[in-house]
mmCIF file of C-alpha atoms in Angstrom:
data_model
loop_
_atom_site.group_PDB
_atom_site.id
_atom_site.type_symbol
_atom_site.label_atom_id
_atom_site.label_comp_id
_atom_site.label_asym_id
_atom_site.label_seq_id
_atom_site.Cartn_x
_atom_site.Cartn_y
_atom_site.Cartn_z
ATOM 1 C CA MET A 1 0.196 0.257 -0.013
ATOM 2 C CA ASN A 2 1.150 3.497 -0.663
ATOM 3 C CA THR A 3 2.494 5.503 2.170
ATOM 4 C CA ARG A 4 1.367 8.981 2.473
ATOM 5 C CA ARG A 5 3.510 11.520 4.249
ATOM 6 C CA ILE A 6 2.032 14.552 5.241
ATOM 7 C CA ALA A 7 4.811 16.612 7.709
ATOM 8 C CA ALA A 8 6.921 15.410 10.620
ATOM 9 C CA PRO A 9 5.060 14.602 13.467
ATOM 10 C CA LEU A 10 5.720 15.539 17.192
ATOM 11 C CA PHE A 11 4.245 12.303 18.229
ATOM 12 C CA ASN A 12 4.166 8.964 16.556
ATOM 13 C CA LEU A 13 0.346 7.410 16.603
ATOM 14 C CA ALA A 14 -0.223 3.669 15.876
ATOM 15 C CA LEU A 15 -4.177 2.729 15.203
ATOM 16 C CA VAL A 16 -4.775 -0.792 15.620
ATOM 17 C CA ALA A 17 -8.026 -2.090 14.492
ATOM 18 C CA GLY A 18 -9.470 -5.573 14.350
ATOM 19 C CA LEU A 19 -8.009 -6.877 11.228
ATOM 20 C CA THR A 20 -9.525 -9.912 9.601
ATOM 21 C CA CYS A 21 -7.032 -12.228 7.065
ATOM 22 C CA ALA A 22 -8.436 -13.936 4.389
ATOM 23 C CA GLY A 23 -8.395 -18.035 4.523
ATOM 24 C CA ASN A 24 -6.402 -20.126 2.259
ATOM 25 C CA VAL A 25 -6.702 -20.261 -1.361
ATOM 26 C CA SER A 26 -5.983 -23.497 -2.870
ATOM 27 C CA SER A 27 -4.087 -23.822 -6.539
ATOM 28 C CA ALA A 28 -7.594 -24.722 -8.065
ATOM 29 C CA ASP A 29 -9.155 -21.694 -7.488
ATOM 30 C CA ALA A 30 -6.323 -19.057 -7.044
ATOM 31 C CA THR A 31 -7.413 -17.538 -10.336
ATOM 32 C CA ALA A 32 -11.044 -17.190 -9.600
ATOM 33 C CA PRO A 33 -12.409 -14.068 -8.691
ATOM 34 C CA LEU A 34 -13.160 -13.403 -5.073
ATOM 35 C CA PRO A 35 -16.770 -12.850 -4.112
ATOM 36 C CA ALA A 36 -17.632 -9.095 -3.024
ATOM 37 C CA LYS A 37 -17.201 -8.791 0.645
ATOM 38 C CA LYS A 38 -18.917 -6.205 2.691
ATOM 39 C CA ALA A 39 -16.734 -3.814 4.665
ATOM 40 C CA LYS A 40 -16.363 -4.515 8.184
ATOM 41 C CA ALA A 41 -16.002 -1.716 10.967
ATOM 42 C CA PRO A 42 -12.817 -2.293 13.297
ATOM 43 C CA LYS A 43 -13.567 -4.109 16.464
ATOM 44 C CA ASN A 44 -11.313 -2.324 18.618
ATOM 45 C CA VAL A 45 -9.438 0.885 18.100
ATOM 46 C CA ILE A 46 -6.267 1.332 20.052
ATOM 47 C CA VAL A 47 -4.066 4.419 20.243
ATOM 48 C CA LEU A 48 -0.506 4.224 21.251
ATOM 49 C CA ILE A 49 1.245 7.607 21.867
ATOM 50 C CA GLY A 50 4.966 7.770 22.502
ATOM 51 C CA ASP A 51 5.422 11.238 23.953
ATOM 52 C CA GLY A 52 7.610 13.252 22.030
ATOM 53 C CA MET A 53 8.415 10.711 19.653
ATOM 54 C CA GLY A 54 9.457 11.684 16.194
ATOM 55 C CA TYR A 55 11.476 10.583 13.400
ATOM 56 C CA LYS A 56 14.688 11.135 14.613
ATOM 57 C CA GLN A 57 13.819 9.517 18.128
ATOM 58 C CA ASN A 58 13.106 6.650 15.922
ATOM 59 C CA ALA A 59 16.394 6.604 14.213
ATOM 60 C CA ALA A 60 18.402 7.320 17.118
ATOM 61 C CA ALA A 61 17.046 4.215 18.898
ATOM 62 C CA SER A 62 17.258 1.918 15.879
ATOM 63 C CA LEU A 63 20.700 2.797 15.431
ATOM 64 C CA TYR A 64 21.719 2.308 19.130
ATOM 65 C CA GLU A 65 19.961 -1.131 18.896
ATOM 66 C CA LYS A 66 20.530 -2.411 15.518
ATOM 67 C CA GLY A 67 22.991 -0.246 14.070
ATOM 68 C CA ARG A 68 21.069 1.197 11.342
ATOM 69 C CA SER A 69 18.112 3.339 10.607
ATOM 70 C CA TYR A 70 15.130 3.263 8.303
ATOM 71 C CA LYS A 71 14.981 6.914 7.121
ATOM 72 C CA GLN A 72 18.243 9.143 7.562
ATOM 73 C CA ALA A 73 19.059 12.487 6.180
ATOM 74 C CA VAL A 74 22.592 13.118 4.681
ATOM 75 C CA GLY A 75 24.210 16.261 3.495
ATOM 76 C CA GLN A 76 24.635 19.814 4.622
ATOM 77 C CA PRO A 77 21.815 22.241 5.232
ATOM 78 C CA GLY A 78 20.400 23.509 2.391
ATOM 79 C CA ALA A 79 21.326 20.298 0.489
ATOM 80 C CA VAL A 80 19.879 17.430 2.717
ATOM 81 C CA ARG A 81 18.795 14.550 1.260
ATOM 82 C CA GLU A 82 16.762 11.707 2.832
ATOM 83 C CA VAL A 83 18.004 7.709 2.601
ATOM 84 C CA THR A 84 15.561 5.123 2.826
ATOM 85 C CA GLY A 85 17.010 1.749 4.410
ATOM 86 C CA ARG A 86 15.170 -1.540 5.406
ATOM 87 C CA PRO A 87 12.485 -1.113 7.958
ATOM 88 C CA VAL A 88 13.431 -1.519 11.752
ATOM 89 C CA THR A 89 11.153 -0.976 13.927
ATOM 90 C CA LEU A 90 7.634 -2.370 14.628
ATOM 91 C CA GLN A 91 5.712 0.544 12.982
ATOM 92 C CA GLU A 92 8.181 0.965 10.340
ATOM 93 C CA LYS A 93 6.756 -2.233 8.776
ATOM 94 C CA PHE A 94 2.982 -1.413 9.011
ATOM 95 C CA PRO A 95 0.956 -2.063 5.878
ATOM 96 C CA VAL A 96 -0.611 1.443 6.141
ATOM 97 C CA GLN A 97 1.313 4.668 7.600
ATOM 98 C CA VAL A 98 -0.085 7.954 7.525
ATOM 99 C CA ASP A 99 1.665 11.246 9.220
ATOM 100 C CA MET A 100 0.620 14.066 10.919
ATOM 101 C CA ALA A 101 1.505 17.654 11.605
ATOM 102 C CA THR A 102 0.658 18.350 15.618
ATOM 103 C CA TYR A 103 2.011 21.850 16.068
ATOM 104 C CA SER A 104 -0.254 24.297 17.663
ATOM 105 C CA VAL A 105 -2.592 26.454 15.321
ATOM 106 C CA LYS A 106 -0.263 29.617 15.196
ATOM 107 C CA GLY A 107 2.479 27.333 14.903
ATOM 108 C CA SER A 108 4.450 25.843 12.157
ATOM 109 C CA TYR A 109 7.558 23.769 11.152
ATOM 110 C CA ASP A 110 10.203 24.657 8.514
ATOM 111 C CA PRO A 111 12.493 21.699 7.611
ATOM 112 C CA LEU A 112 15.008 23.880 5.869
ATOM 113 C CA ARG A 113 14.982 26.849 8.696
ATOM 114 C CA ALA A 114 15.365 23.623 11.473
ATOM 115 C CA TRP A 115 18.350 22.598 9.481
ATOM 116 C CA LEU A 116 20.282 26.063 9.192
ATOM 117 C CA ASP A 117 19.476 26.666 12.965
ATOM 118 C CA PHE A 118 18.664 23.582 14.927
ATOM 119 C CA ALA A 119 17.511 25.802 17.954
ATOM 120 C CA CYS A 120 14.773 27.342 16.217
ATOM 121 C CA VAL A 121 12.098 24.507 17.294
ATOM 122 C CA LYS A 122 12.761 25.561 20.940
ATOM 123 C CA ALA A 123 11.451 29.053 20.354
ATOM 124 C CA ASP A 124 7.856 28.424 20.279
ATOM 125 C CA PRO A 125 7.514 24.577 21.058
ATOM 126 C CA THR A 126 4.061 22.768 20.810
ATOM 127 C CA GLY A 127 2.694 21.994 24.081
ATOM 128 C CA SER A 128 1.221 18.282 24.858
ATOM 129 C CA ALA A 129 -2.150 19.644 24.846
ATOM 130 C CA ALA A 130 -2.357 21.602 21.439
ATOM 131 C CA ALA A 131 -0.551 17.883 20.058
ATOM 132 C CA GLY A 132 -2.891 15.771 22.067
ATOM 133 C CA THR A 133 -5.818 17.655 21.032
ATOM 134 C CA ALA A 134 -4.873 17.819 17.065
ATOM 135 C CA MET A 135 -4.344 13.549 17.284
ATOM 136 C CA SER A 136 -7.437 12.828 19.227
ATOM 137 C CA THR A 137 -9.883 15.588 17.039
ATOM 138 C CA GLY A 138 -8.417 16.264 13.957
ATOM 139 C CA LEU A 139 -8.180 20.117 14.588
ATOM 140 C CA LYS A 140 -5.457 22.171 15.593
ATOM 141 C CA THR A 141 -5.699 24.366 18.958
ATOM 142 C CA TYR A 142 -3.361 26.939 21.175
ATOM 143 C CA ASN A 143 -0.846 25.523 23.306
ATOM 144 C CA ALA A 144 -2.962 25.233 26.758
ATOM 145 C CA GLY A 145 -6.272 24.413 24.700
ATOM 146 C CA LEU A 146 -7.343 20.653 25.849
ATOM 147 C CA GLY A 147 -10.237 19.468 23.677
ATOM 148 C CA VAL A 148 -11.415 22.689 22.371
ATOM 149 C CA ASP A 149 -10.643 24.735 19.282
ATOM 150 C CA ALA A 150 -9.079 27.809 18.909
ATOM 151 C CA ASP A 151 -12.239 29.905 19.772
ATOM 152 C CA ASP A 152 -12.640 27.456 23.259
ATOM 153 C CA LYS A 153 -15.418 25.503 21.505
ATOM 154 C CA PRO A 154 -15.358 21.715 22.548
ATOM 155 C CA VAL A 155 -14.755 19.509 19.589
ATOM 156 C CA GLU A 156 -15.567 15.904 19.823
ATOM 157 C CA ASN A 157 -12.796 13.159 20.436
ATOM 158 C CA PRO A 158 -12.886 9.243 19.807
ATOM 159 C CA SER A 159 -13.667 8.314 23.250
ATOM 160 C CA GLU A 160 -17.132 10.141 23.260
ATOM 161 C CA ARG A 161 -17.719 8.768 19.487
ATOM 162 C CA ALA A 162 -17.184 5.274 20.999
ATOM 163 C CA ILE A 163 -19.481 5.952 24.239
ATOM 164 C CA ALA A 164 -22.528 7.458 21.952
ATOM 165 C CA LEU A 165 -22.048 4.090 19.992
ATOM 166 C CA GLY A 166 -22.534 2.146 23.059
ATOM 167 C CA LYS A 167 -18.935 1.104 23.118
ATOM 168 C CA ALA A 168 -16.314 1.196 26.135
ATOM 169 C CA ALA A 169 -13.428 3.759 26.145
ATOM 170 C CA GLY A 170 -10.462 3.904 28.330
ATOM 171 C CA SER A 171 -7.338 5.857 28.982
ATOM 172 C CA ILE A 172 -4.213 4.480 30.395
ATOM 173 C CA SER A 173 -1.078 6.525 30.703
ATOM 174 C CA SER A 174 2.226 6.375 32.648
ATOM 175 C CA VAL A 175 1.933 9.868 33.763
ATOM 176 C CA GLN A 176 -1.225 11.382 36.277
ATOM 177 C CA PHE A 177 -4.195 10.532 34.232
ATOM 178 C CA SER A 178 -5.378 14.332 34.343
ATOM 179 C CA HIS A 179 -1.984 15.204 32.419
ATOM 180 C CA ALA A 180 -2.628 16.754 28.999
ATOM 181 C CA THR A 181 -1.837 13.834 26.686
ATOM 182 C CA PRO A 182 -4.326 11.180 28.218
ATOM 183 C CA ALA A 183 -6.521 13.876 29.072
ATOM 184 C CA SER A 184 -6.946 15.065 25.545
ATOM 185 C CA TYR A 185 -9.037 11.798 24.593
ATOM 186 C CA VAL A 186 -11.637 12.566 27.669
ATOM 187 C CA VAL A 187 -12.264 16.311 28.205
ATOM 188 C CA HIS A 188 -12.706 19.348 27.141
ATOM 189 C CA ASN A 189 -10.950 22.302 29.059
ATOM 190 C CA LYS A 190 -9.320 25.876 28.446
ATOM 191 C CA SER A 191 -6.080 24.784 30.461
ATOM 192 C CA ARG A 192 -4.304 21.713 30.580
ATOM 193 C CA ASN A 193 -3.014 23.137 33.942
ATOM 194 C CA ASP A 194 -6.189 22.977 35.429
ATOM 195 C CA HIS A 195 -5.610 19.617 36.857
ATOM 196 C CA MET A 196 -8.355 19.370 39.445
ATOM 197 C CA GLY A 197 -11.148 20.435 37.312
ATOM 198 C CA ILE A 198 -9.614 18.227 34.211
ATOM 199 C CA ALA A 199 -9.515 14.922 37.124
ATOM 200 C CA LYS A 200 -13.297 15.782 38.425
ATOM 201 C CA GLN A 201 -14.169 15.807 34.343
ATOM 202 C CA GLU A 202 -12.534 12.604 33.556
ATOM 203 C CA VAL A 203 -13.992 10.961 36.883
ATOM 204 C CA ALA A 204 -17.446 12.011 36.051
ATOM 205 C CA SER A 205 -17.124 10.941 32.543
ATOM 206 C CA GLU A 206 -18.712 7.845 31.121
ATOM 207 C CA MET A 207 -14.975 6.209 30.552
ATOM 208 C CA THR A 208 -14.925 2.648 31.468
ATOM 209 C CA VAL A 209 -11.194 2.842 32.230
ATOM 210 C CA MET A 210 -9.217 5.659 33.816
ATOM 211 C CA MET A 211 -5.571 4.636 34.872
ATOM 212 C CA GLY A 212 -2.576 6.869 35.516
ATOM 213 C CA ALA A 213 0.802 6.925 37.562
ATOM 214 C CA GLY A 214 1.199 9.115 40.656
ATOM 215 C CA ASN A 215 -0.166 9.065 44.378
ATOM 216 C CA PRO A 216 -0.466 12.128 46.481
ATOM 217 C CA HIS A 217 1.228 10.360 49.451
ATOM 218 C CA PHE A 218 4.591 9.127 47.500
ATOM 219 C CA ASP A 219 7.492 11.262 45.268
ATOM 220 C CA ASP A 220 7.961 10.055 41.915
ATOM 221 C CA ASN A 221 10.629 7.580 43.461
ATOM 222 C CA GLY A 222 8.006 5.639 45.227
ATOM 223 C CA LYS A 223 9.111 7.540 48.568
ATOM 224 C CA LYS A 224 6.542 8.252 51.243
ATOM 225 C CA LEU A 225 6.246 12.104 51.584
ATOM 226 C CA LYS A 226 5.931 13.946 54.871
ATOM 227 C CA ALA A 227 2.742 15.773 53.846
ATOM 228 C CA PRO A 228 0.841 14.674 50.754
ATOM 229 C CA LYS A 229 0.910 16.999 47.394
ATOM 230 C CA TYR A 230 -2.663 16.903 45.967
ATOM 231 C CA GLY A 231 -1.762 18.939 43.012
ATOM 232 C CA TYR A 232 -3.517 16.485 40.701
ATOM 233 C CA ILE A 233 -6.117 15.198 42.235
ATOM 234 C CA SER A 234 -8.175 16.099 45.460
#
C-alpha cells in the first residue's frame, strides 16, 4: 500500500484495528474472482502515543539497537536528502502509514529553517495539550487548549464517539491521568494546568477505564512524603 507523508510529527501514533485475514486459497481456485465482501468496521481501535517521539527519536533508537535506521537524512544544510533503508522498528513495517502535523494552531514547522538553525524549534514549542488535541480530534488549537478548538469550543474525541455508539472507552497513561496527553482523549478544558478540574471531568465521564501513575502520598521515586501533595487530584 502507498505511504502518504504529510508532515513530521511531534508524536508517533499507531491505530490498531481488528483485522480480518482471508482464508487459504487452493491452487485450483487461485485465479477465480473473489466474492465481494461487505466492509466491516474495526472491532477495536487502540491509540498508542510515545510522548515526544518523532522520526529522529526512532532513528536514534534504531541506530543504538540495530546499528541502522529506516530513514536517515544526509548532507549539509540547504542540500539535505533522505536515504531510505530497511524497516527496523515494528511501526515502520505497518502496511498503512500516515503522518500528521501536531503543532499548535499558530505554529509551523519549516524543515529548511530547522536544518539551518537547530535551536529554532525551541522558539515556540508545541505543548502536549495542543498536540494531543490535534491527534484526538483532528483540529489544531492553542498550546494550553485541551479538547477545544482555537475559539474554546469543545470538539468531539474518539472516546466520546465510541461511548455515543454504545461502546466502551478507556485511557491508560504512564503519567497522572489528568495530564494533557491522556486527558486530550477525555475532556474539554481551556487550560491543561487545571488538573483538579480535568480530574473531576474525567471521573464524571462515562469512560470505562481511567488509569495513570502518581500518588499524593509518594514522590516520583515511590518514597513516602512527609505531607501529601494534592496537585493532580483532591
